Coordinates of N, CA and C and ligand atoms in Angstrom, one line a residue:
M30 N 63.0 -92.0 -95.2 CA 62.2 -92.1 -94.6 C 60.9 -91.2 -95.2
F31 N 61.2 -89.8 -95.1 CA 60.8 -88.6 -95.5 C 61.2 -88.5 -96.5
L32 N 60.4 -88.5 -97.4 CA 60.4 -87.5 -98.8 C 59.4 -86.6 -99.0
S33 N 60.3 -85.6 -99.2 CA 58.7 -84.6 -99.2 C 58.1 -84.4 -100.1
K34 N 56.5 -84.5 -99.9 CA 56.2 -84.4 -101.8 C 55.8 -82.7 -101.8
L35 N 56.5 -81.8 -100.9 CA 56.1 -80.6 -101.5 C 56.8 -79.7 -101.6
V36 N 57.2 -79.0 -102.8 CA 57.9 -78.5 -103.8 C 58.0 -77.0 -104.2
I37 N 58.9 -76.3 -103.4 CA 58.5 -74.6 -103.5 C 60.0 -74.4 -103.8
T38 N 60.1 -73.6 -104.7 CA 61.7 -72.7 -105.3 C 62.1 -72.3 -104.0
N39 N 63.8 -72.4 -104.2 CA 64.4 -71.9 -103.1 C 64.2 -70.5 -102.6
A40 N 63.9 -69.6 -104.0 CA 63.7 -68.4 -103.7 C 62.5 -68.1 -102.9
L41 N 61.3 -69.0 -103.1 CA 60.3 -68.8 -102.4 C 60.4 -69.0 -100.8
M42 N 61.3 -69.7 -100.8 CA 61.5 -70.2 -99.3 C 62.2 -69.3 -98.8
L43 N 63.3 -68.6 -99.7 CA 64.2 -67.7 -98.8 C 63.2 -66.3 -98.4
I44 N 62.5 -66.1 -99.4 CA 61.6 -65.1 -98.9 C 60.6 -65.0 -98.0
L45 N 60.0 -66.7 -97.4 CA 59.3 -66.8 -96.3 C 60.6 -66.8 -94.9
F46 N 61.3 -67.3 -95.5 CA 62.5 -67.5 -94.3 C 62.9 -66.0 -93.4
L47 N 63.1 -65.4 -94.5 CA 63.3 -64.0 -94.4 C 62.4 -63.1 -93.6
S48 N 61.4 -63.1 -94.0 CA 59.7 -62.4 -93.5 C 59.3 -63.2 -92.2
M49 N 60.0 -64.4 -91.9 CA 59.6 -64.6 -90.7 C 60.6 -64.3 -89.3
Y50 N 61.6 -63.9 -89.9 CA 62.4 -63.1 -89.1 C 62.1 -61.6 -88.9
E51 N 61.7 -61.0 -90.2 CA 61.4 -59.7 -90.1 C 60.1 -59.4 -88.9
S52 N 59.4 -60.3 -89.4 CA 58.1 -60.1 -88.6 C 58.1 -60.6 -87.3
K53 N 59.2 -61.3 -86.9 CA 59.5 -61.3 -85.4 C 59.5 -59.9 -84.7
G54 N 60.3 -59.2 -85.6 CA 61.4 -57.9 -84.8 C 59.8 -57.0 -84.6
A55 N 58.8 -57.0 -85.9 CA 58.1 -56.2 -85.8 C 56.5 -56.8 -84.6
S56 N 56.6 -57.7 -84.7 CA 55.5 -58.4 -83.5 C 55.8 -57.9 -82.2
N57 N 57.2 -57.4 -81.8 CA 57.6 -57.0 -80.6 C 56.9 -55.5 -80.6
S58 N 57.4 -54.9 -81.4 CA 57.1 -53.4 -81.5 C 55.8 -53.5 -81.6
S59 N 55.0 -53.7 -82.7 CA 53.1 -53.8 -82.5 C 52.8 -54.4 -80.8
G60 N 53.4 -55.3 -80.4 CA 53.1 -56.1 -79.0 C 52.9 -54.8 -78.0
S61 N 54.0 -54.0 -78.1 CA 54.3 -52.9 -77.3 C 53.3 -51.8 -77.2
L62 N 53.0 -51.5 -78.6 CA 52.1 -50.5 -79.1 C 51.1 -50.6 -78.7
S63 N 50.3 -51.8 -78.8 CA 49.5 -51.9 -78.4 C 48.8 -52.2 -76.4
V64 N 49.8 -52.3 -75.9 CA 50.1 -52.0 -74.4 C 50.1 -50.2 -74.4
V65 N 50.5 -49.8 -74.8 CA 50.6 -48.5 -75.0 C 49.6 -47.8 -75.2
N66 N 48.9 -48.5 -76.4 CA 47.1 -48.0 -76.8 C 46.2 -48.4 -75.4
G67 N 46.8 -49.5 -74.5 CA 46.2 -49.8 -73.3 C 44.7 -51.0 -73.9
A68 N 45.3 -51.4 -75.0 CA 44.1 -52.7 -75.7 C 44.8 -53.7 -74.7
N69 N 46.1 -54.4 -74.5 CA 45.9 -55.9 -74.0 C 46.5 -55.8 -72.5
I70 N 46.1 -55.0 -72.0 CA 46.3 -54.9 -70.4 C 46.2 -55.8 -69.6
N71 N 44.7 -55.9 -70.1 CA 44.0 -57.4 -69.4 C 43.8 -58.4 -70.3
P72 N 44.0 -59.6 -70.0 CA 43.8 -61.3 -70.6 C 42.5 -61.0 -70.9
P73 N 41.5 -61.4 -72.0 CA 40.1 -61.3 -71.8 C 40.1 -63.1 -70.8
L74 N 38.6 -63.0 -70.9 CA 38.3 -64.2 -70.4 C 38.1 -65.5 -71.2
A75 N 38.7 -66.7 -70.3 CA 39.0 -68.0 -71.6 C 37.6 -68.0 -72.1
H76 N 36.3 -68.1 -71.2 CA 35.1 -67.8 -72.0 C 34.7 -67.3 -73.2
Q77 N 35.8 -66.4 -73.4 CA 35.0 -64.9 -74.6 C 36.0 -65.4 -75.5
K78 N 36.9 -66.3 -75.4 CA 37.8 -66.3 -76.4 C 36.9 -67.1 -77.8
V79 N 37.5 -66.8 -79.3 CA 36.8 -67.5 -80.1 C 37.8 -69.2 -80.5
N80 N 36.5 -69.8 -80.6 CA 37.4 -71.0 -80.9 C 37.5 -71.0 -82.4
V81 N 39.1 -71.7 -82.6 CA 39.4 -71.9 -84.5 C 40.1 -72.9 -84.0
S82 N 39.3 -74.3 -85.3 CA 40.0 -75.5 -85.2 C 40.6 -75.4 -86.7
V83 N 41.8 -76.0 -86.8 CA 42.3 -76.1 -88.4 C 42.3 -77.8 -88.5
Y84 N 41.8 -78.2 -89.5 CA 42.2 -79.5 -89.8 C 42.6 -79.5 -91.4
Y85 N 43.9 -80.3 -90.5 CA 44.8 -80.3 -92.1 C 45.7 -81.5 -92.0
D86 N 46.6 -81.5 -93.2 CA 47.5 -82.5 -93.5 C 48.6 -82.4 -93.6
S87 N 49.8 -83.1 -92.8 CA 51.3 -82.3 -92.8 C 51.9 -82.6 -93.7
L88 N 51.8 -83.0 -95.1 CA 52.3 -83.0 -96.5 C 51.4 -82.1 -97.5
C89 N 50.5 -81.3 -97.0 CA 49.4 -81.0 -97.7 C 50.3 -79.6 -98.2
Q90 N 50.4 -79.0 -99.2 CA 51.3 -77.9 -99.6 C 50.3 -76.5 -98.6
S91 N 49.0 -76.5 -99.6 CA 48.4 -75.6 -99.1 C 48.1 -75.2 -97.3
C92 N 48.2 -76.5 -96.9 CA 48.4 -76.8 -95.5 C 49.2 -76.1 -94.8
A93 N 50.7 -76.1 -95.4 CA 52.0 -75.9 -94.9 C 52.4 -74.1 -95.3
Q94 N 51.3 -74.0 -95.9 CA 51.6 -72.7 -96.3 C 50.9 -71.8 -95.4
F95 N 50.1 -72.0 -95.2 CA 48.8 -71.7 -94.4 C 49.2 -71.2 -92.8
I96 N 49.8 -72.6 -92.2 CA 50.9 -72.6 -91.2 C 52.0 -71.6 -90.8
I97 N 52.8 -71.6 -92.0 CA 53.9 -71.1 -91.9 C 53.5 -69.6 -91.9
R98 N 52.4 -68.8 -92.9 CA 52.3 -67.7 -92.9 C 51.6 -67.1 -92.4
D99 N 49.8 -67.8 -92.6 CA 48.8 -67.2 -91.9 C 48.6 -67.3 -90.5
L100 N 49.0 -68.4 -90.3 CA 49.0 -68.6 -88.6 C 50.5 -67.9 -87.7
K101 N 51.4 -67.7 -88.4 CA 52.3 -66.9 -87.9 C 51.6 -65.6 -87.7
N102 N 51.0 -64.8 -88.6 CA 50.7 -63.1 -88.3 C 49.7 -63.8 -87.1
V103 N 49.1 -65.0 -87.1 CA 47.9 -64.6 -85.5 C 48.7 -64.4 -84.4
F104 N 50.1 -65.2 -84.2 CA 51.1 -64.7 -83.2 C 52.0 -64.0 -83.2
D105 N 51.7 -63.0 -84.3 CA 52.9 -61.8 -84.5 C 51.8 -60.7 -84.5
S106 N 50.6 -60.7 -84.7 CA 49.5 -59.7 -84.3 C 49.0 -59.9 -83.2
N107 N 49.0 -61.1 -82.1 CA 48.9 -61.0 -80.8 C 47.0 -61.7 -81.2
L108 N 46.9 -61.8 -82.5 CA 45.4 -62.5 -82.3 C 44.9 -63.8 -81.8
I109 N 46.4 -63.9 -81.2 CA 46.0 -65.8 -80.5 C 45.6 -65.2 -79.2
S110 N 45.2 -63.9 -78.6 CA 44.9 -63.7 -77.1 C 43.4 -63.7 -77.2
I111 N 42.8 -63.6 -78.1 CA 41.3 -63.9 -78.4 C 40.9 -65.4 -79.2
M112 N 41.9 -66.1 -78.9 CA 41.7 -67.3 -80.1 C 42.1 -68.7 -79.1
N113 N 40.8 -69.5 -78.9 CA 41.7 -71.0 -78.7 C 41.4 -71.7 -79.9
L114 N 42.9 -72.0 -80.2 CA 43.3 -72.4 -81.1 C 43.6 -74.1 -81.6
R115 N 43.1 -74.7 -82.4 CA 43.1 -76.2 -82.0 C 43.8 -76.6 -83.7
L116 N 45.1 -77.1 -83.7 CA 45.6 -77.7 -85.0 C 45.3 -79.3 -84.8
V117 N 44.4 -79.7 -85.6 CA 44.3 -81.0 -86.2 C 44.7 -81.6 -87.1
P118 N 45.6 -82.7 -87.3 CA 46.4 -82.7 -88.2 C 45.4 -84.3 -88.7
W119 N 45.8 -84.7 -89.7 CA 45.0 -86.5 -90.2 C 43.5 -85.9 -90.7
A120 N 43.3 -84.8 -91.3 CA 42.1 -84.1 -92.0 C 41.6 -85.1 -93.0
K121 N 42.6 -85.7 -94.1 CA 41.9 -86.6 -95.3 C 42.8 -87.8 -94.8
A122 N 43.2 -88.2 -93.6 CA 43.5 -89.7 -93.7 C 42.3 -90.7 -93.4
Y123 N 42.5 -92.0 -93.9 CA 41.2 -92.8 -93.1 C 41.6 -94.2 -92.4
I124 N 40.7 -94.6 -92.1 CA 41.3 -96.2 -91.6 C 40.5 -97.3 -92.0
N125 N 41.8 -98.0 -92.7 CA 41.1 -99.5 -93.4 C 40.4 -100.2 -92.2
K126 N 39.2 -100.4 -92.5 CA 38.7 -101.0 -91.4 C 39.1 -102.9 -91.3
T127 N 39.4 -103.2 -92.3 CA 39.8 -104.3 -92.5 C 40.9 -104.6 -91.4
N128 N 41.6 -103.9 -92.0 CA 43.1 -104.3 -90.7 C 43.4 -103.2 -89.6
S129 N 42.5 -102.3 -90.0 CA 42.7 -101.0 -88.7 C 43.9 -99.8 -89.0
S130 N 44.7 -100.4 -90.2 CA 45.8 -99.6 -90.4 C 45.2 -97.7 -91.1
I131 N 45.9 -97.2 -91.3 CA 45.3 -95.9 -91.7 C 46.4 -95.7 -92.7
S132 N 45.8 -95.0 -94.1 CA 46.4 -94.5 -95.1 C 46.1 -93.0 -95.0
C133 N 47.4 -92.2 -95.2 CA 47.3 -90.7 -95.5 C 47.2 -90.1 -97.0
Q134 N 46.3 -89.0 -97.1 CA 46.3 -88.5 -98.2 C 47.6 -88.5 -99.1
N135 N 48.6 -87.9 -98.7 CA 49.8 -88.0 -99.2 C 51.2 -89.0 -99.0
G136 N 50.3 -90.2 -98.5 CA 51.3 -91.5 -98.3 C 51.5 -91.8 -96.9
P137 N 52.7 -92.6 -97.0 CA 53.6 -93.0 -95.8 C 54.3 -92.3 -94.9
D138 N 54.9 -91.3 -95.5 CA 55.5 -90.0 -95.2 C 54.7 -89.2 -94.4
E139 N 53.4 -88.9 -94.9 CA 52.6 -88.1 -94.4 C 52.2 -88.6 -93.1
C140 N 51.9 -89.6 -92.6 CA 51.4 -90.5 -91.7 C 52.7 -90.2 -90.6
E141 N 53.5 -90.6 -90.9 CA 54.6 -90.6 -90.0 C 54.8 -88.8 -89.5
L142 N 54.5 -87.8 -90.4 CA 54.8 -86.6 -90.0 C 53.5 -86.3 -89.2
N143 N 52.4 -86.5 -89.5 CA 51.6 -86.4 -88.7 C 51.2 -86.9 -87.6
S144 N 52.1 -88.4 -87.0 CA 51.8 -88.8 -85.9 C 52.9 -88.0 -84.9
L145 N 54.2 -87.8 -85.7 CA 55.2 -86.4 -85.0 C 54.3 -85.4 -84.7
E146 N 53.7 -85.0 -85.3 CA 52.6 -83.7 -84.8 C 52.1 -83.9 -84.0
S147 N 51.4 -85.2 -84.0 CA 50.3 -85.3 -82.8 C 50.9 -85.6 -81.8
C148 N 52.2 -85.9 -81.6 CA 53.1 -86.2 -80.3 C 53.0 -84.7 -79.7
A149 N 53.5 -83.9 -80.5 CA 53.7 -82.3 -80.2 C 52.5 -82.1 -79.5
L150 N 51.5 -82.0 -80.3 CA 50.5 -81.2 -79.5 C 49.9 -82.0 -78.2
N151 N 50.0 -83.2 -78.4 CA 49.5 -83.8 -77.1 C 50.6 -84.0 -75.8
L152 N 51.8 -83.8 -76.1 CA 52.8 -83.5 -74.9 C 52.6 -82.2 -74.3
W153 N 52.5 -81.3 -75.3 CA 53.1 -80.1 -74.9 C 51.1 -79.2 -75.1
H154 N 50.8 -78.5 -74.0 CA 49.9 -78.1 -74.3 C 49.6 -76.8 -74.3
K155 N 50.4 -75.8 -74.1 CA 51.1 -74.6 -74.8 C 51.0 -74.3 -76.2
V156 N 49.8 -73.7 -76.3 CA 49.5 -73.5 -78.3 C 50.8 -72.7 -78.7
D157 N 51.2 -71.9 -77.9 CA 52.5 -71.3 -78.6 C 53.9 -72.3 -78.9
I158 N 54.1 -73.2 -78.0 CA 54.9 -74.5 -77.8 C 54.5 -75.4 -79.2
Q159 N 53.3 -75.6 -79.2 CA 52.7 -76.5 -80.1 C 52.7 -75.8 -81.6
Y160 N 52.4 -74.3 -81.6 CA 52.8 -74.0 -83.0 C 54.1 -73.6 -83.4
E161 N 55.4 -73.6 -82.5 CA 56.6 -73.4 -82.7 C 56.8 -74.7 -83.6
L162 N 56.7 -75.6 -82.9 CA 57.1 -77.1 -83.5 C 56.6 -77.5 -84.8
I163 N 55.1 -77.3 -84.6 CA 54.8 -77.7 -86.0 C 54.8 -76.7 -87.2
N164 N 55.2 -75.3 -86.9 CA 55.9 -74.8 -87.5 C 56.8 -75.2 -88.3
C165 N 57.9 -75.1 -87.1 CA 59.4 -75.7 -88.0 C 59.2 -77.3 -88.5
F166 N 58.5 -78.2 -88.1 CA 58.5 -79.4 -88.7 C 58.3 -79.0 -89.9
E167 N 56.5 -78.0 -90.5 CA 56.2 -77.8 -91.8 C 56.9 -77.3 -92.8
F168 N 58.1 -76.2 -91.9 CA 58.9 -75.4 -92.7 C 59.8 -76.3 -93.2
L169 N 60.5 -77.4 -92.2 CA 61.5 -78.5 -92.7 C 60.9 -79.1 -93.8
A170 N 59.5 -79.7 -93.9 CA 59.1 -80.6 -94.9 C 58.8 -80.0 -96.1
I171 N 58.7 -78.8 -96.1 CA 58.4 -77.8 -97.5 C 59.7 -77.9 -98.1
K172 N 60.9 -77.7 -96.8 CA 62.8 -77.5 -97.8 C 63.1 -79.0 -98.4
G173 N 62.4 -80.2 -97.7 CA 62.7 -81.1 -98.0 C 63.5 -82.1 -96.7
T174 N 63.5 -81.1 -95.8 CA 64.8 -81.5 -95.1 C 64.1 -82.1 -93.4
I175 N 62.8 -82.6 -93.7 CA 62.5 -83.4 -92.4 C 63.3 -84.1 -91.0
K176 N 64.0 -84.6 -91.9 CA 65.0 -85.5 -91.0 C 65.7 -84.7 -90.3
K177 N 65.8 -83.4 -90.3 CA 66.5 -83.0 -89.1 C 66.0 -82.6 -88.3
W178 N 64.8 -82.8 -88.0 CA 63.5 -82.0 -86.9 C 64.0 -82.4 -85.6
K179 N 65.0 -83.0 -85.4 CA 65.4 -83.1 -83.7 C 66.2 -81.8 -83.3
E180 N 67.5 -81.7 -84.4 CA 68.3 -81.0 -84.2 C 67.4 -79.5 -84.3
Y181 N 66.7 -79.4 -85.7 CA 66.4 -77.8 -85.9 C 65.0 -77.5 -85.1
C182 N 64.3 -78.5 -84.8 CA 63.3 -78.2 -83.8 C 62.7 -78.2 -82.3
L183 N 63.0 -79.6 -82.3 CA 63.3 -79.8 -80.7 C 64.6 -79.3 -80.2
D184 N 65.8 -79.6 -80.4 CA 66.6 -78.9 -79.0 C 66.4 -77.7 -79.2
P185 N 66.8 -76.5 -80.5 CA 66.2 -75.3 -79.8 C 65.3 -74.3 -78.5
L186 N 64.2 -75.6 -78.8 CA 63.2 -74.8 -77.8 C 63.6 -75.3 -76.8
G187 N 64.4 -76.4 -76.3 CA 64.6 -77.1 -74.6 C 63.8 -77.9 -74.3
L188 N 62.9 -78.6 -75.5 CA 62.0 -79.4 -74.8 C 62.5 -81.0 -74.5
P189 N 62.0 -81.4 -73.5 CA 62.5 -83.2 -73.2 C 62.3 -83.9 -74.4
K190 N 63.4 -84.5 -74.6 CA 63.4 -85.2 -76.2 C 62.9 -86.6 -76.0
E191 N 63.2 -87.2 -74.6 CA 62.7 -88.3 -74.1 C 61.1 -88.6 -74.5
L192 N 60.7 -87.6 -74.0 CA 59.3 -88.0 -74.0 C 58.7 -88.0 -75.3
F193 N 58.8 -87.0 -76.1 CA 59.1 -86.7 -77.5 C 59.0 -88.0 -78.4
L194 N 60.3 -88.8 -78.1 CA 61.0 -89.8 -78.6 C 60.0 -91.0 -78.4
N195 N 59.5 -90.7 -77.3 CA 58.7 -91.9 -76.7 C 57.6 -92.1 -77.4
C196 N 57.0 -91.3 -77.3 CA 55.9 -91.1 -77.7 C 55.6 -91.4 -79.1
F197 N 56.9 -91.0 -80.2 CA 56.4 -91.5 -81.6 C 57.1 -92.7 -81.8
N198 N 58.0 -93.1 -81.1 CA 58.6 -94.4 -81.4 C 57.7 -95.3 -81.0
M199 N 56.9 -95.4 -79.6 CA 55.6 -96.3 -79.5 C 54.9 -96.2 -80.4
G200 N 54.6 -95.2 -81.1 CA 53.2 -95.5 -81.8 C 51.9 -94.7 -81.3
N201 N 52.1 -93.8 -80.0 CA 51.2 -93.2 -79.6 C 50.5 -92.1 -80.9
G202 N 51.6 -91.5 -81.3 CA 51.1 -90.6 -82.4 C 50.0 -91.5 -83.4
T203 N 50.1 -92.1 -83.7 CA 49.6 -93.2 -84.5 C 47.9 -93.2 -84.0
Q204 N 48.3 -94.0 -82.7 CA 47.4 -94.0 -81.9 C 46.1 -92.8 -81.8
L205 N 47.0 -91.9 -81.4 CA 45.8 -90.3 -81.2 C 45.9 -89.8 -82.8
G206 N 46.1 -90.5 -83.5 CA 45.8 -90.2 -85.1 C 44.3 -90.6 -85.4
K207 N 44.2 -91.6 -84.3 CA 42.9 -92.7 -84.8 C 42.1 -91.5 -84.3
T208 N 42.1 -91.2 -83.0 CA 41.3 -90.2 -82.2 C 41.2 -89.1 -82.7
Y209 N 42.0 -88.3 -83.8 CA 41.7 -87.4 -84.7 C 40.6 -88.0 -86.0
I210 N 40.9 -88.8 -86.3 CA 40.4 -89.4 -87.6 C 38.9 -89.4 -87.3
D211 N 38.6 -89.8 -85.6 CA 37.6 -90.3 -85.7 C 36.3 -88.9 -85.0
Q212 N 37.3 -88.0 -84.7 CA 36.5 -86.4 -84.3 C 36.5 -85.8 -85.7
I213 N 37.2 -86.0 -86.8 CA 36.7 -85.7 -88.4 C 36.0 -86.0 -88.7
A214 N 35.5 -87.0 -88.3 CA 34.2 -87.9 -89.1 C 32.9 -87.6 -88.4
H215 N 33.1 -86.6 -87.5 CA 31.8 -86.4 -87.0 C 31.9 -85.0 -86.9
L216 N 32.7 -84.3 -88.1 CA 32.5 -83.2 -88.5 C 31.0 -82.6 -89.2
S217 N 30.5 -81.9 -89.3 CA 29.2 -81.4 -90.1 C 29.3 -80.2 -90.5
P218 N 29.5 -79.4 -91.4 CA 29.5 -80.4 -92.7 C 31.3 -80.9 -92.6
S219 N 31.6 -82.0 -93.4 CA 32.8 -82.8 -93.2 C 33.7 -81.7 -94.2
P220 N 35.1 -81.7 -94.0 CA 35.6 -81.1 -94.6 C 36.0 -81.5 -96.3
S221 N 36.0 -80.7 -97.1 CA 36.0 -80.9 -98.8 C 37.3 -80.7 -98.9
F222 N 37.8 -79.6 -98.4 CA 39.3 -79.4 -98.9 C 40.3 -79.3 -97.5
V223 N 41.7 -79.1 -97.7 CA 42.3 -78.7 -96.6 C 42.9 -77.5 -96.8
P224 N 43.6 -76.6 -96.0 CA 43.3 -76.4 -94.9 C 41.4 -76.3 -94.7
W225 N 41.0 -77.1 -93.5 CA 39.7 -76.6 -93.6 C 39.6 -76.0 -92.1
V226 N 39.4 -74.8 -92.0 CA 39.3 -73.7 -91.2 C 37.5 -73.4 -90.4
V227 N 37.9 -74.0 -89.1 CA 36.2 -73.9 -88.6 C 36.3 -72.8 -87.5
V228 N 35.9 -71.7 -87.8 CA 35.6 -70.6 -86.5 C 34.1 -70.6 -85.7
N229 N 34.2 -70.9 -84.4 CA 33.1 -71.1 -83.5 C 32.1 -72.0 -84.5
N230 N 32.7 -73.5 -84.8 CA 31.6 -74.1 -85.6 C 31.5 -73.6 -86.7
Q231 N 31.7 -72.7 -87.6 CA 31.1 -72.1 -89.0 C 32.8 -72.3 -89.5
P232 N 32.4 -73.1 -90.4 CA 33.8 -73.5 -91.6 C 33.8 -72.3 -92.2
V233 N 34.6 -71.4 -92.5 CA 35.0 -70.6 -93.4 C 35.4 -70.6 -95.2
G234 N 35.7 -72.0 -95.2 CA 35.3 -72.6 -96.7 C 36.8 -72.2 -97.3
K235 N 36.9 -71.7 -98.8 CA 38.0 -71.2 -99.4 C 38.4 -70.1 -98.9
D236 N 38.0 -69.1 -97.6 CA 38.4 -68.3 -97.5 C 39.0 -68.2 -96.7
Y237 N 39.9 -69.5 -96.3 CA 40.3 -69.7 -95.1 C 41.6 -68.4 -94.9
A238 N 42.5 -68.1 -95.8 CA 43.6 -67.1 -95.6 C 42.9 -65.9 -94.6
N239 N 41.7 -65.7 -95.1 CA 41.0 -64.5 -94.2 C 40.6 -64.4 -93.1
F240 N 40.7 -65.9 -92.3 CA 40.4 -66.2 -91.3 C 40.6 -65.1 -89.8
A241 N 41.1 -64.4 -90.4 CA 41.5 -63.2 -89.0 C 40.3 -62.4 -88.8
H242 N 39.4 -62.0 -90.2 CA 38.8 -61.5 -90.0 C 37.2 -62.0 -89.9
Y243 N 37.2 -63.3 -89.5 CA 36.4 -63.8 -88.9 C 36.3 -64.1 -87.5
V244 N 37.8 -64.3 -87.4 CA 38.1 -64.3 -85.3 C 37.5 -62.8 -85.0
C245 N 37.6 -62.2 -85.5 CA 37.6 -60.6 -85.1 C 36.2 -60.4 -85.2
K246 N 35.4 -60.6 -86.4 CA 34.0 -60.6 -86.2 C 33.4 -61.6 -84.9
A247 N 33.7 -62.3 -85.0 CA 32.9 -63.2 -83.7 C 33.2 -63.3 -82.3
Y248 N 34.6 -62.3 -82.2 CA 34.5 -62.0 -80.8 C 33.8 -60.9 -79.9
R249 N 33.3 -61.5 -78.9 CA 32.7 -60.2 -78.0 C 33.0 -60.1 -76.8
G250 N 34.5 -60.2 -76.7 CA 35.2 -59.8 -75.6 C 35.6 -58.1 -75.3
V251 N 36.2 -57.8 -74.2 CA 36.6 -56.4 -74.5 C 38.2 -56.0 -74.8
A252 N 38.8 -57.4 -74.3 CA 40.2 -56.7 -75.1 C 40.4 -56.9 -76.6
V253 N 40.1 -56.5 -77.6 CA 40.0 -56.4 -79.0 C 41.5 -55.8 -78.8
P254 N 41.8 -57.1 -80.0 CA 43.8 -56.8 -80.2 C 43.6 -55.4 -81.2
Q255 N 44.8 -55.0 -81.2 CA 45.0 -54.1 -82.5 C 44.5 -54.5 -83.8
V256 N 44.9 -55.6 -83.9 CA 44.8 -56.1 -85.5 C 43.0 -56.2 -86.0
C257 N 42.5 -56.3 -85.0 CA 41.3 -56.4 -85.1 C 40.3 -55.1 -85.3
K258 N 41.1 -53.6 -85.1 CA 40.9 -52.7 -84.9 C 41.3 -52.1 -86.3
S259 N 42.6 -52.6 -87.1 CA 43.0 -52.0 -88.5 C 42.2 -52.3 -89.3
P260 N 41.6 -51.6 -90.4 CA 40.5 -52.0 -91.3 C 41.2 -53.3 -91.9
L261 N 40.7 -54.5 -92.3 CA 41.0 -55.8 -92.6 C 40.7 -55.8 -94.1
K262 N 41.9 -56.5 -94.9 CA 41.2 -56.9 -96.1 C 40.0 -57.4 -96.8
Ligands
NAG12 C1 60.4 -57.0 -76.9 O1 60.7 -55.6 -76.4 C2 60.2 -55.4 -74.8 C3 60.4 -54.2 -74.7 O2 60.8 -53.2 -75.2 C4 61.9 -56.3 -74.4 O3 62.0 -56.5 -73.0 C5 61.4 -57.5 -74.8 O4 62.8 -58.5 -74.7 C6 61.6 -57.8 -76.2 N1 61.1 -59.4 -76.8 C7 61.5 -59.7 -77.9 C8 61.1 -61.4 -78.1 O5 62.4 -59.3 -78.6
NAG13 C1 42.0 -102.6 -96.8 O1 43.0 -103.5 -96.1 C2 42.5 -104.9 -96.8 C3 43.8 -105.9 -96.2 O2 45.0 -105.7 -96.1 C4 43.3 -105.1 -98.2 O3 42.7 -106.1 -98.7 C5 41.9 -103.9 -98.9 O4 42.6 -103.7 -99.7 C6 42.1 -102.7 -98.2 N1 41.4 -101.7 -98.3 C7 41.4 -100.6 -98.9 C8 40.2 -99.6 -99.4 O5 42.5 -100.1 -99.1
NAG14 C1 46.9 -103.2 -93.8 O1 46.7 -103.4 -94.9 C2 47.1 -102.3 -95.8 C3 46.6 -102.0 -97.2 O2 46.3 -103.3 -97.9 C4 48.6 -102.5 -96.0 O3 49.4 -102.1 -96.5 C5 49.3 -102.7 -94.4 O4 50.8 -103.1 -94.3 C6 48.5 -103.5 -93.4 N1 48.7 -103.2 -92.3 C7 48.4 -104.3 -91.2 C8 48.8 -103.9 -89.7 O5 48.4 -105.4 -91.2
NAG15 C1 52.0 -93.7 -74.8 O1 50.7 -94.5 -74.7 C2 50.9 -95.5 -73.8 C3 49.9 -96.6 -73.4 O2 48.5 -95.9 -73.9 C4 51.2 -94.7 -72.4 O3 51.3 -95.7 -71.1 C5 52.0 -93.9 -72.3 O4 52.5 -93.1 -71.4 C6 52.2 -92.8 -74.0 N1 53.5 -92.6 -73.9 C7 53.4 -91.5 -74.4 C8 55.1 -90.5 -74.5 O5 53.0 -90.6 -74.7
NAG16 C1 34.4 -73.0 -77.5 O1 35.1 -74.7 -76.8 C2 34.7 -74.6 -75.6 C3 35.3 -75.8 -75.1 O2 35.6 -77.1 -76.1 C4 33.2 -74.8 -75.5 O3 32.9 -74.7 -74.1 C5 32.4 -73.2 -75.9 O4 31.4 -72.9 -75.6 C6 33.1 -73.1 -77.4 N1 32.3 -71.4 -77.6 C7 32.3 -71.3 -78.8 C8 31.6 -69.9 -79.0 O5 31.4 -72.1 -79.7

């Protein structure tokens, strides 16, 4: 079913994997540090948050790396506290108007994974749960073991499987895909590559790996997270 188009050396994956665990510990210590500094005691008002949309395709390698590495930092550094993060798969998919079937940039496997991720995004509205699932899917996709998504991604989070399987198997993920494709078609300018990161309606273009900088700059609230206070690269 899923044949991963993503090939990364095992060594690189090991580094990624280890750094995921390392940064888990670091995140907690930096989290408590900012509380000590009094920076994050009050959550910012929702309307002050910076809107960040990430348009991507599930089997695009640069997208997977962005999700696994750069978006991980958003959660570890608590930058997420000032963001409304919206993940939008199907960025480069298109609908054949003759028979209304969807084609994906990286083939049918990608359409399948996009559907899976659409179900995750629509069944669970908490961004940290959405992220954990999609991060897990992308991680497996890179390793070429996406078939293990049930036991590796769904089970550990303790999420109700029935609902998810229902969404996926009934084709709701694909239906959602049509909605996403329609939204993407209305973007101006339209994405010229992926991941396409938009911060408060402004695409950051090729500088997407550095998007935290744009988020900090756009933020107008008072609960500035520590990560925005340290010098950004
Ligand atoms: C983070 O640290 C706090 C206090 O040091 C602890 O209570 C909490 O369980 C830790 N959270 C995680 C996710 O490790
Ligand atoms: C769209 O689907 C029709 C009918 O299956 C097919 O003949 C046509 O080549 C497709 N168009 C594209 C652009 O894939
Ligand atoms: C639509 O056309 C595509 C491309 O020609 C084909 O692969 C697909 O099976 C068709 N889908 C449906 C629902 O007929
Ligand atoms: C799937 O779509 C159908 C029809 O639109 C809807 O009734 C059902 O609740 C959806 N299921 C899930 C799990 O989203
Ligand atoms: C962020 O998105 C919300 C909801 O879509 C919207 O109401 C708000 O105006 C947006 N904020 C900015 C700064 O664009």
